[in-house]
Short mmCIF file of C-alpha atoms and ligand atoms in Angstrom, two decimals:
data_model
loop_
_atom_site.label_atom_id
_atom_site.label_comp_id
_atom_site.label_asym_id
_atom_site.label_seq_id
_atom_site.Cartn_x
_atom_site.Cartn_y
_atom_site.Cartn_z
CA MET A 1 0.00 0.00 0.00
CA GLY A 2 2.89 2.29 0.78
CA LYS A 3 3.95 2.32 -2.88
CA TYR A 4 0.69 4.04 -3.75
CA LEU A 5 0.03 6.01 -0.56
CA SER A 6 3.29 7.83 -0.16
CA ASP A 7 1.81 10.54 2.09
CA PHE A 8 1.74 8.02 4.93
CA SER A 9 4.71 6.55 6.76
CA GLU A 10 5.19 2.82 6.98
CA GLU A 11 4.52 3.08 10.68
CA GLU A 12 1.19 4.82 10.08
CA LEU A 13 0.07 2.29 7.51
CA ASN A 14 1.05 -0.59 9.78
CA GLY A 15 -0.99 0.98 12.58
CA PHE A 16 -4.04 1.39 10.34
CA THR A 17 -3.96 -2.15 9.01
CA GLN A 18 -3.31 -3.72 12.39
CA THR A 19 -6.48 -2.09 13.73
CA ALA A 20 -8.50 -2.67 10.58
CA TYR A 21 -7.64 -6.37 10.28
CA SER A 22 -7.53 -7.23 13.98
CA GLU A 23 -8.99 -10.52 15.09
CA ASP A 24 -12.18 -9.00 16.48
CA ARG A 25 -12.96 -7.60 13.01
CA PHE A 26 -11.73 -10.37 10.73
CA THR A 27 -12.54 -13.64 12.38
CA VAL A 28 -10.05 -15.72 10.46
CA ARG A 29 -6.30 -16.04 10.38
CA GLY A 30 -4.74 -14.13 7.50
CA THR A 31 -7.74 -11.85 6.80
CA ALA A 32 -8.32 -13.21 3.28
CA PRO A 33 -7.30 -16.89 3.17
CA VAL A 34 -7.25 -19.12 0.09
CA HIS A 35 -9.35 -22.25 0.52
CA MET A 36 -8.15 -24.98 -1.85
CA LEU A 37 -10.89 -27.12 -3.42
CA GLU A 38 -8.35 -28.91 -5.61
CA ASP A 39 -4.57 -28.66 -6.01
CA THR A 40 -4.99 -26.00 -8.66
CA LEU A 41 -8.37 -24.53 -7.69
CA GLY A 42 -8.32 -22.00 -4.87
CA VAL A 43 -11.09 -19.83 -3.45
CA LEU A 44 -9.96 -16.48 -2.13
CA GLU A 45 -12.33 -15.95 0.80
CA LEU A 46 -12.81 -12.23 1.11
CA TRP A 47 -15.83 -12.28 3.39
CA HIS A 48 -14.52 -12.89 6.90
CA GLY A 49 -14.90 -9.25 7.93
CA PRO A 50 -17.60 -7.53 10.01
CA THR A 51 -20.23 -7.39 7.24
CA CYS A 52 -19.46 -10.74 5.55
CA ALA A 53 -18.61 -9.24 2.15
CA PHE A 54 -15.33 -8.42 0.43
CA LYS A 55 -15.84 -4.67 0.68
CA ASP A 56 -14.78 -4.84 4.34
CA VAL A 57 -11.19 -5.39 3.28
CA ALA A 58 -11.02 -1.84 1.94
CA LEU A 59 -13.68 -0.13 4.02
CA GLN A 60 -12.14 -1.08 7.34
CA VAL A 61 -8.95 0.76 6.37
CA LEU A 62 -10.47 3.69 4.51
CA PRO A 63 -11.66 5.63 7.62
CA HIS A 64 -8.11 5.55 8.99
CA LEU A 65 -6.73 6.87 5.70
CA LEU A 66 -9.39 9.56 5.56
CA THR A 67 -9.16 10.86 9.12
CA SER A 68 -5.38 10.81 9.04
CA SER A 69 -5.43 12.75 5.75
CA LEU A 70 -7.81 15.34 7.22
CA GLU A 71 -5.45 15.78 10.15
CA LYS A 72 -2.42 16.15 7.89
CA LEU A 73 -4.28 18.75 5.84
CA GLY A 74 -5.47 20.68 8.88
CA GLU A 75 -9.08 20.30 7.77
CA THR A 76 -11.54 21.65 10.34
CA LYS A 77 -14.80 20.76 8.61
CA THR A 78 -16.51 17.42 9.19
CA ALA A 79 -16.45 14.95 6.28
CA CYS A 80 -19.89 13.79 5.27
CA ILE A 81 -19.52 10.50 3.39
CA LEU A 82 -22.28 9.98 0.82
CA VAL A 83 -22.77 6.42 -0.32
CA ALA A 84 -24.88 4.91 -3.07
CA THR A 85 -24.99 1.19 -2.54
CA SER A 86 -26.29 -1.88 -4.29
CA GLY A 87 -26.18 -3.56 -0.87
CA ASP A 88 -22.78 -4.48 0.41
CA THR A 89 -20.89 -1.18 0.18
CA GLY A 90 -23.47 0.55 2.37
CA LYS A 91 -23.15 -1.80 5.29
CA ALA A 92 -19.38 -2.07 4.97
CA ALA A 93 -19.05 1.73 4.89
CA LEU A 94 -21.40 2.14 7.88
CA GLU A 95 -19.41 -0.42 9.82
CA GLY A 96 -16.15 1.32 8.90
CA PHE A 97 -17.26 4.88 9.66
CA ALA A 98 -19.62 4.35 12.63
CA ASP A 99 -18.64 6.79 15.40
CA VAL A 100 -15.37 7.74 13.66
CA PRO A 101 -14.63 11.29 14.90
CA GLY A 102 -14.74 14.01 12.24
CA THR A 103 -17.07 12.05 9.96
CA ARG A 104 -20.77 11.54 9.24
CA ILE A 105 -22.10 9.01 6.79
CA ALA A 106 -25.34 8.84 4.79
CA VAL A 107 -26.21 5.69 2.84
CA PHE A 108 -28.87 5.25 0.14
CA TYR A 109 -29.85 1.85 -1.26
CA PRO A 110 -32.39 0.85 -3.96
CA LYS A 111 -35.59 -0.16 -2.19
CA ASP A 112 -36.15 -3.39 -4.11
CA GLY A 113 -32.55 -4.04 -5.05
CA VAL A 114 -31.14 -5.57 -1.87
CA SER A 115 -31.84 -8.75 0.09
CA ARG A 116 -33.80 -8.47 3.35
CA ILE A 117 -30.70 -9.48 5.28
CA GLN A 118 -28.67 -6.76 3.55
CA GLU A 119 -31.38 -4.22 4.31
CA LEU A 120 -31.52 -5.19 7.98
CA GLN A 121 -27.75 -5.05 8.22
CA MET A 122 -27.94 -1.39 7.23
CA THR A 123 -31.11 -0.22 8.98
CA THR A 124 -30.02 -1.72 12.32
CA GLN A 125 -26.51 -0.21 12.22
CA ARG A 126 -25.40 1.30 15.53
CA GLY A 127 -23.60 4.63 15.78
CA GLN A 128 -24.38 8.32 16.34
CA ASN A 129 -23.03 9.77 13.09
CA LEU A 130 -25.05 7.94 10.48
CA TYR A 131 -28.18 8.01 8.33
CA VAL A 132 -29.68 5.28 6.14
CA SER A 133 -32.49 5.60 3.62
CA SER A 134 -33.95 3.49 0.86
CA PHE A 135 -34.33 4.98 -2.61
CA ARG A 136 -36.99 4.66 -5.29
CA GLY A 137 -34.98 3.48 -8.31
CA ASN A 138 -32.18 1.08 -9.18
CA PHE A 139 -28.50 1.30 -8.26
CA ASP A 140 -27.48 3.30 -11.33
CA ASN A 141 -30.24 5.83 -10.46
CA VAL A 142 -29.02 6.23 -6.86
CA GLN A 143 -25.44 6.53 -7.99
CA SER A 144 -26.12 9.23 -10.56
CA CYS A 145 -28.36 11.07 -8.08
CA ILE A 146 -25.54 11.17 -5.52
CA LYS A 147 -23.09 12.26 -8.19
CA GLU A 148 -25.40 15.22 -8.81
CA VAL A 149 -25.18 16.19 -5.15
CA PHE A 150 -21.39 16.12 -5.33
CA SER A 151 -21.41 18.55 -8.25
CA ASP A 152 -24.24 20.79 -6.95
CA GLU A 153 -22.60 24.10 -6.00
CA ASN A 154 -25.62 25.27 -4.03
CA ILE A 155 -25.87 22.28 -1.71
CA ARG A 156 -22.11 22.20 -1.25
CA THR A 157 -22.20 25.82 -0.08
CA ARG A 158 -25.08 25.14 2.31
CA ALA A 159 -23.21 22.16 3.75
CA ALA A 160 -20.03 24.22 4.12
CA GLU A 161 -21.96 26.88 6.07
CA LYS A 162 -22.94 24.16 8.52
CA GLY A 163 -19.31 23.00 8.76
CA TYR A 164 -19.37 20.00 6.41
CA PHE A 165 -17.88 18.88 3.13
CA PHE A 166 -18.90 15.88 1.06
CA SER A 167 -16.71 12.90 0.40
CA SER A 168 -17.19 9.50 -1.22
CA ALA A 169 -16.61 5.96 -0.08
CA ASN A 170 -17.69 4.41 -3.36
CA SER A 171 -15.29 2.16 -5.15
CA ILE A 172 -13.89 4.94 -7.33
CA ASN A 173 -12.19 6.20 -4.16
CA TRP A 174 -8.49 5.36 -4.49
CA GLY A 175 -8.41 4.39 -0.81
CA ARG A 176 -10.82 1.59 -1.72
CA ALA A 177 -8.78 0.29 -4.63
CA VAL A 178 -5.37 0.07 -2.97
CA PRO A 179 -6.14 -2.27 -0.05
CA GLN A 180 -7.72 -4.70 -2.52
CA ILE A 181 -4.46 -5.12 -4.43
CA VAL A 182 -2.88 -6.65 -1.35
CA TYR A 183 -4.98 -9.81 -1.25
CA TYR A 184 -3.99 -10.80 -4.79
CA VAL A 185 -0.38 -10.62 -3.67
CA SER A 186 -1.10 -12.65 -0.54
CA ALA A 187 -3.08 -15.20 -2.57
CA TYR A 188 -0.05 -15.69 -4.83
CA CYS A 189 2.14 -16.20 -1.77
CA GLU A 190 -0.32 -18.70 -0.36
CA LEU A 191 -0.34 -20.73 -3.58
CA ILE A 192 3.44 -20.88 -3.42
CA ASN A 193 3.45 -21.82 0.26
CA ASN A 194 0.96 -24.65 -0.19
CA GLY A 195 2.79 -26.05 -3.20
CA SER A 196 0.18 -25.21 -5.86
CA LEU A 197 2.58 -22.88 -7.62
CA LYS A 198 6.31 -22.40 -8.00
CA GLN A 199 7.55 -18.89 -7.61
CA GLY A 200 7.16 -17.06 -10.92
CA ASP A 201 4.63 -19.56 -12.36
CA GLU A 202 1.52 -18.03 -13.80
CA PHE A 203 -2.00 -18.42 -12.48
CA ASN A 204 -5.41 -17.08 -13.46
CA VAL A 205 -7.78 -15.00 -11.42
CA CYS A 206 -11.56 -15.04 -11.79
CA VAL A 207 -13.59 -12.21 -10.24
CA PRO A 208 -17.37 -11.67 -9.98
CA THR A 209 -17.61 -8.12 -11.23
CA GLY A 210 -19.95 -5.16 -10.90
CA ASN A 211 -18.33 -1.77 -10.58
CA PHE A 212 -14.98 -3.22 -11.72
CA GLY A 213 -13.14 -2.34 -8.50
CA ASN A 214 -12.13 -5.81 -7.37
CA ILE A 215 -10.85 -7.02 -10.73
CA LEU A 216 -9.09 -3.70 -11.30
CA ALA A 217 -7.11 -4.40 -8.13
CA ALA A 218 -6.08 -7.73 -9.66
CA TYR A 219 -4.95 -5.86 -12.76
CA TYR A 220 -2.79 -3.58 -10.59
CA ALA A 221 -1.31 -6.61 -8.83
CA ARG A 222 -0.46 -8.00 -12.26
CA GLU A 223 1.14 -4.71 -13.29
CA MET A 224 3.21 -4.82 -10.09
CA GLY A 225 4.68 -8.16 -11.17
CA ILE A 226 2.40 -10.80 -9.69
CA PRO A 227 2.37 -13.47 -12.43
CA ILE A 228 -1.35 -13.39 -13.15
CA SER A 229 -2.01 -14.73 -16.64
CA LYS A 230 -5.68 -14.08 -17.46
CA LEU A 231 -8.04 -11.81 -15.60
CA ILE A 232 -11.41 -13.51 -15.92
CA CYS A 233 -14.26 -11.04 -15.64
CA ALA A 234 -17.51 -12.71 -14.58
CA SER A 235 -20.86 -10.93 -14.91
CA ASN A 236 -24.49 -11.79 -14.33
CA SER A 237 -27.27 -11.05 -16.86
CA ASN A 238 -26.30 -7.38 -16.70
CA ASN A 239 -23.56 -8.39 -19.10
CA VAL A 240 -22.40 -5.03 -20.41
CA LEU A 241 -18.79 -5.90 -19.55
CA THR A 242 -18.92 -9.25 -21.33
CA ASP A 243 -19.95 -7.51 -24.53
CA PHE A 244 -17.37 -4.79 -24.00
CA PHE A 245 -14.46 -7.19 -23.64
CA LYS A 246 -15.61 -9.18 -26.64
CA THR A 247 -16.30 -6.26 -28.99
CA GLY A 248 -14.61 -3.13 -27.65
CA ARG A 249 -18.00 -1.42 -27.61
CA TYR A 250 -19.45 -0.34 -24.25
CA ASP A 251 -23.20 -0.12 -24.57
CA ALA A 252 -25.10 0.78 -21.40
CA GLU A 253 -28.34 1.25 -23.32
CA ARG A 254 -29.92 -2.06 -22.48
CA GLN A 255 -32.43 -3.74 -20.23
CA PHE A 256 -31.56 -3.69 -16.53
CA TYR A 257 -32.12 -6.97 -14.65
CA HIS A 258 -32.63 -7.57 -10.93
CA THR A 259 -30.66 -10.77 -10.37
CA ILE A 260 -29.84 -13.02 -7.41
CA SER A 261 -26.38 -11.40 -7.38
CA PRO A 262 -27.59 -7.83 -6.74
CA ALA A 263 -24.15 -6.37 -5.93
CA MET A 264 -23.36 -6.92 -9.61
CA ASP A 265 -26.57 -5.41 -11.00
CA ILE A 266 -24.76 -2.50 -12.61
CA LEU A 267 -24.66 -1.12 -16.13
CA ILE A 268 -22.14 1.68 -15.61
CA SER A 269 -18.96 0.19 -14.16
CA SER A 270 -17.22 3.25 -12.74
CA ASN A 271 -13.74 1.77 -12.35
CA LEU A 272 -13.52 0.66 -15.96
CA GLU A 273 -12.53 4.23 -16.75
CA ARG A 274 -9.29 3.64 -14.86
CA LEU A 275 -8.44 0.55 -16.89
CA ILE A 276 -9.08 2.38 -20.16
CA PHE A 277 -6.87 5.19 -18.96
CA HIS A 278 -3.97 2.81 -18.44
CA LEU A 279 -4.55 0.84 -21.63
CA SER A 280 -4.62 4.05 -23.65
CA GLY A 281 -1.10 4.80 -22.40
CA ASN A 282 -2.45 7.09 -19.65
CA ASP A 283 -4.03 9.36 -22.24
CA ASP A 284 -6.63 11.40 -20.38
CA LYS A 285 -7.94 13.04 -23.54
CA THR A 286 -8.94 9.72 -25.07
CA VAL A 287 -10.65 8.67 -21.84
CA THR A 288 -12.52 11.96 -21.60
CA ARG A 289 -13.76 11.49 -25.15
CA TYR A 290 -15.10 8.00 -24.40
CA MET A 291 -16.71 9.05 -21.14
CA SER A 292 -18.45 12.04 -22.73
CA LYS A 293 -19.80 9.72 -25.40
CA LEU A 294 -21.02 7.35 -22.70
CA LYS A 295 -22.78 10.23 -21.01
CA SER A 296 -24.37 11.68 -24.14
CA ASP A 297 -25.09 8.51 -26.16
CA GLY A 298 -24.83 5.68 -23.60
CA VAL A 299 -22.27 4.04 -25.89
CA TYR A 300 -18.59 4.27 -26.82
CA THR A 301 -16.16 2.11 -28.77
CA VAL A 302 -12.47 1.94 -27.91
CA ASN A 303 -9.75 2.07 -30.56
CA ASP A 304 -8.05 -1.05 -31.94
CA GLU A 305 -4.94 -0.79 -29.76
CA ILE A 306 -7.02 -0.74 -26.59
CA LYS A 307 -9.24 -3.49 -27.88
CA ALA A 308 -6.23 -5.72 -28.56
CA LEU A 309 -4.95 -5.16 -25.02
CA LEU A 310 -8.37 -5.92 -23.56
CA SER A 311 -8.51 -9.32 -25.17
CA GLU A 312 -4.90 -10.09 -24.34
CA LEU A 313 -5.40 -9.42 -20.62
CA PHE A 314 -9.01 -10.39 -20.04
CA PHE A 315 -11.52 -13.12 -20.66
CA ALA A 316 -15.13 -12.17 -20.02
CA ASP A 317 -18.40 -14.05 -19.90
CA PHE A 318 -21.65 -14.04 -17.94
CA CYS A 319 -24.23 -16.40 -16.52
CA THR A 320 -27.95 -16.35 -15.82
CA ASN A 321 -29.69 -16.82 -12.45
CA GLU A 322 -30.50 -20.41 -13.36
CA GLU A 323 -26.88 -21.18 -14.23
CA ALA A 324 -25.65 -19.58 -11.00
CA MET A 325 -28.12 -21.63 -8.92
CA LYS A 326 -27.02 -24.80 -10.65
CA THR A 327 -23.39 -23.91 -9.94
CA ILE A 328 -24.10 -23.43 -6.22
CA SER A 329 -25.55 -26.91 -5.97
CA GLU A 330 -22.79 -28.48 -8.11
CA ILE A 331 -20.01 -26.96 -6.02
CA TYR A 332 -21.79 -27.99 -2.84
CA ASN A 333 -22.35 -31.55 -4.02
CA GLU A 334 -18.83 -31.95 -5.35
CA TYR A 335 -16.81 -30.31 -2.59
CA SER A 336 -19.24 -29.86 0.33
CA TYR A 337 -18.37 -26.20 -0.01
CA LEU A 338 -21.05 -23.55 0.09
CA ILE A 339 -20.74 -20.44 -2.09
CA ASP A 340 -22.93 -17.35 -2.39
CA THR A 341 -24.73 -16.17 -5.51
CA HIS A 342 -21.95 -13.77 -6.59
CA THR A 343 -19.18 -16.31 -6.17
CA ALA A 344 -21.37 -18.72 -8.13
CA VAL A 345 -21.26 -16.38 -11.12
CA ALA A 346 -17.48 -16.50 -10.96
CA PHE A 347 -17.36 -20.30 -10.77
CA ASN A 348 -19.79 -20.64 -13.64
CA VAL A 349 -17.80 -18.28 -15.85
CA TYR A 350 -14.56 -19.95 -14.86
CA ASN A 351 -16.00 -23.26 -16.11
CA LYS A 352 -16.88 -21.56 -19.38
CA TYR A 353 -13.32 -20.25 -19.60
CA ARG A 354 -11.90 -23.74 -19.06
CA GLU A 355 -14.19 -25.20 -21.69
CA SER A 356 -13.39 -22.62 -24.33
CA THR A 357 -9.61 -22.42 -23.76
CA ASN A 358 -8.48 -25.69 -22.15
CA ASP A 359 -6.21 -23.53 -19.99
CA THR A 360 -5.35 -25.66 -16.95
CA LYS A 361 -3.21 -23.11 -15.09
CA PRO A 362 -4.00 -22.85 -11.37
CA VAL A 363 -6.80 -20.43 -10.67
CA VAL A 364 -7.91 -18.26 -7.79
CA VAL A 365 -11.64 -17.57 -7.74
CA ALA A 366 -12.52 -14.49 -5.70
CA SER A 367 -15.33 -15.28 -3.26
CA THR A 368 -16.99 -12.01 -2.41
CA ALA A 369 -19.74 -12.77 0.12
CA SER A 370 -20.76 -15.27 2.74
CA PRO A 371 -23.53 -17.53 1.41
CA PHE A 372 -25.55 -16.58 4.49
CA LYS A 373 -26.01 -13.05 3.18
CA PHE A 374 -28.03 -14.51 0.32
CA SER A 375 -29.65 -17.38 2.18
CA GLU A 376 -32.89 -17.34 0.23
CA SER A 377 -31.29 -17.91 -3.19
CA VAL A 378 -28.68 -20.28 -1.79
CA LEU A 379 -31.38 -22.42 -0.17
CA ALA A 380 -33.41 -22.42 -3.37
CA ALA A 381 -30.29 -23.54 -5.24
CA LEU A 382 -29.94 -26.45 -2.82
CA GLY A 383 -33.52 -27.40 -3.52
CA VAL A 384 -34.93 -26.17 -0.21
CA ASP A 385 -38.03 -24.16 -1.03
CA VAL A 386 -38.87 -22.42 2.21
CA GLY A 387 -41.49 -20.02 0.94
CA TYR A 388 -40.63 -17.05 3.11
CA LYS A 389 -37.96 -14.37 3.12
CA GLY A 390 -37.17 -13.37 6.70
CA ILE A 391 -34.09 -13.82 8.80
CA GLU A 392 -35.29 -17.31 9.79
CA LEU A 393 -33.55 -18.31 6.57
CA LEU A 394 -30.20 -17.99 8.32
CA ASP A 395 -31.11 -20.77 10.74
CA ILE A 396 -32.57 -22.93 8.00
CA LEU A 397 -29.42 -22.60 5.89
CA ALA A 398 -27.23 -23.39 8.89
CA ARG A 399 -29.26 -26.51 9.66
CA THR A 400 -29.50 -27.64 6.02
CA THR A 401 -25.75 -27.40 5.45
CA GLU A 402 -24.63 -28.19 9.00
CA SER A 403 -22.63 -24.99 9.10
CA GLU A 404 -22.51 -22.00 11.41
CA ILE A 405 -24.08 -18.60 10.84
CA PRO A 406 -21.21 -16.07 10.68
CA LYS A 407 -21.01 -14.11 13.92
CA PRO A 408 -21.86 -10.68 12.42
CA LEU A 409 -25.16 -12.03 11.06
CA ALA A 410 -26.12 -14.22 14.00
CA ASP A 411 -27.85 -11.57 16.12
CA ILE A 412 -29.37 -9.49 13.34
CA GLY A 413 -32.92 -10.56 14.14
CA THR A 414 -32.70 -9.20 17.67
CA LEU A 415 -31.72 -5.65 16.66
CA THR A 416 -34.24 -2.84 16.13
CA GLU A 417 -34.56 -1.14 12.78
CA ARG A 418 -33.54 2.48 13.27
CA PHE A 419 -34.16 3.82 9.76
CA THR A 420 -37.29 3.52 7.61
CA ASP A 421 -37.09 6.59 5.30
CA THR A 422 -37.49 6.36 1.55
CA ALA A 423 -36.32 9.10 -0.84
CA ASP A 424 -36.42 9.74 -4.56
CA CYS A 425 -33.83 11.79 -6.44
CA GLU A 426 -35.70 15.02 -5.85
CA ALA A 427 -35.96 14.53 -2.09
CA LEU A 428 -32.44 13.20 -1.57
CA PRO A 429 -30.56 16.52 -1.21
CA GLU A 430 -32.94 17.73 1.49
CA ALA A 431 -32.72 14.40 3.32
CA ILE A 432 -28.97 14.94 3.43
CA MET A 433 -29.32 18.53 4.63
CA ARG A 434 -31.66 17.49 7.43
CA PHE A 435 -29.03 15.00 8.55
CA LEU A 436 -26.32 17.68 8.71
CA ILE A 437 -27.23 19.40 11.97
C1 PLP B 501 -19.50 -5.27 -4.59
C2 PLP B 501 -19.60 -6.70 -4.81
C3 PLP B 501 -19.20 -7.29 -6.03
C4 PLP B 501 -18.70 -6.47 -7.19
O1 PLP B 501 -17.44 -5.92 -6.94
P1 PLP B 501 -16.89 -4.73 -7.86
O2 PLP B 501 -15.63 -4.28 -7.23
O3 PLP B 501 -17.96 -3.66 -7.80
O4 PLP B 501 -16.72 -5.26 -9.22
C5 PLP B 501 -19.28 -8.67 -6.14
N1 PLP B 501 -19.77 -9.43 -5.14
C6 PLP B 501 -20.17 -8.90 -3.97
C7 PLP B 501 -20.72 -9.80 -2.92
C8 PLP B 501 -20.08 -7.53 -3.76
O5 PLP B 501 -20.48 -7.01 -2.59
#
């Protein structure tokens, strides 16, 4: 991390990470361990943090980076973190920023776009400096609505008069990207230590992708010298990235689907812009041209040089809900290993990669959430049709698979819901202003 965050001393960074990844927050040795299903098939378990999803890895460190930066800069105003979430970012950001001095955090999630467990995780969050509201619209709507607030001079001035400035914890924040690079390095080390790889040998990485933050971190690890061969980009039915990697044409003008992997229900992948920037030889003018086209027409096509690099580095494919469900049950039956709906997309696409390329290099599949977060779909995939949607599902899944409910989810049913507001884009700025007292 120090190579990218040169404003911090090694001592500072060590302090931040020791707190962020302490044993009471990440309940497993090594923070992000690789679980081997076969000699050459590893699962990078990124969900042992306080919210049971991979976003904890970055969002537990980010508040330390932010508050330390504010101190270094002599900032006197309070940072108000605005978050648009498709489910997991919101909870992970709340958990990271709860009661952090000098910060407030407001989270907006699409009303019908998150699982009941995800919703409860957010609306029951404890802490004095936070606000949570649902939103009428899908994730892309919330995200663009929040982006409008960031660029609204009038509301920024009103917030400043009250002693606040706005900041983001979404995955375009560089402090989110950097901590994620680390676990691709540690995964490589683990494969060497357990004998799956010899130092310098190549391996593939397969990542269930939405906003392109996680797989971008793998790309950076590769650029830093980790011998990653292919970056396998797995999408659900919102397969805009699959088409992009195959054709060089990014076309967001398409039907939006609510899938069983809601954290990947995204048509505008914000971090892709960073990849294009690098592949264009860090040519900001080219990137600006593409992004303006995306904004005005919903479509852009990259030039042939970039397209060639895309297909050299990446393989992309997608799978449907039905395919993902089938994959959950196959992996469970074959390995007695339970995966969530997002990880299932990655496994399914990895199988497609193997079939179409016969590439047998070792692979690390990124596992981004605990299956318990998506109990309803996971149970359905196992053939258990329970017929209701509440938190009882956690117990049923635990009993069905003879496994334990992760600690952070175990008591969720006993907590009171603190937030029940719903906003649309028009009402959102005032909801934020009311929160800034
Ligand atoms: C956020 C999330 C993803 C997508 O990650 P990106 O960095 O946005 O590509 C995948 N799975 C889960 C469970 C997530 O929470």
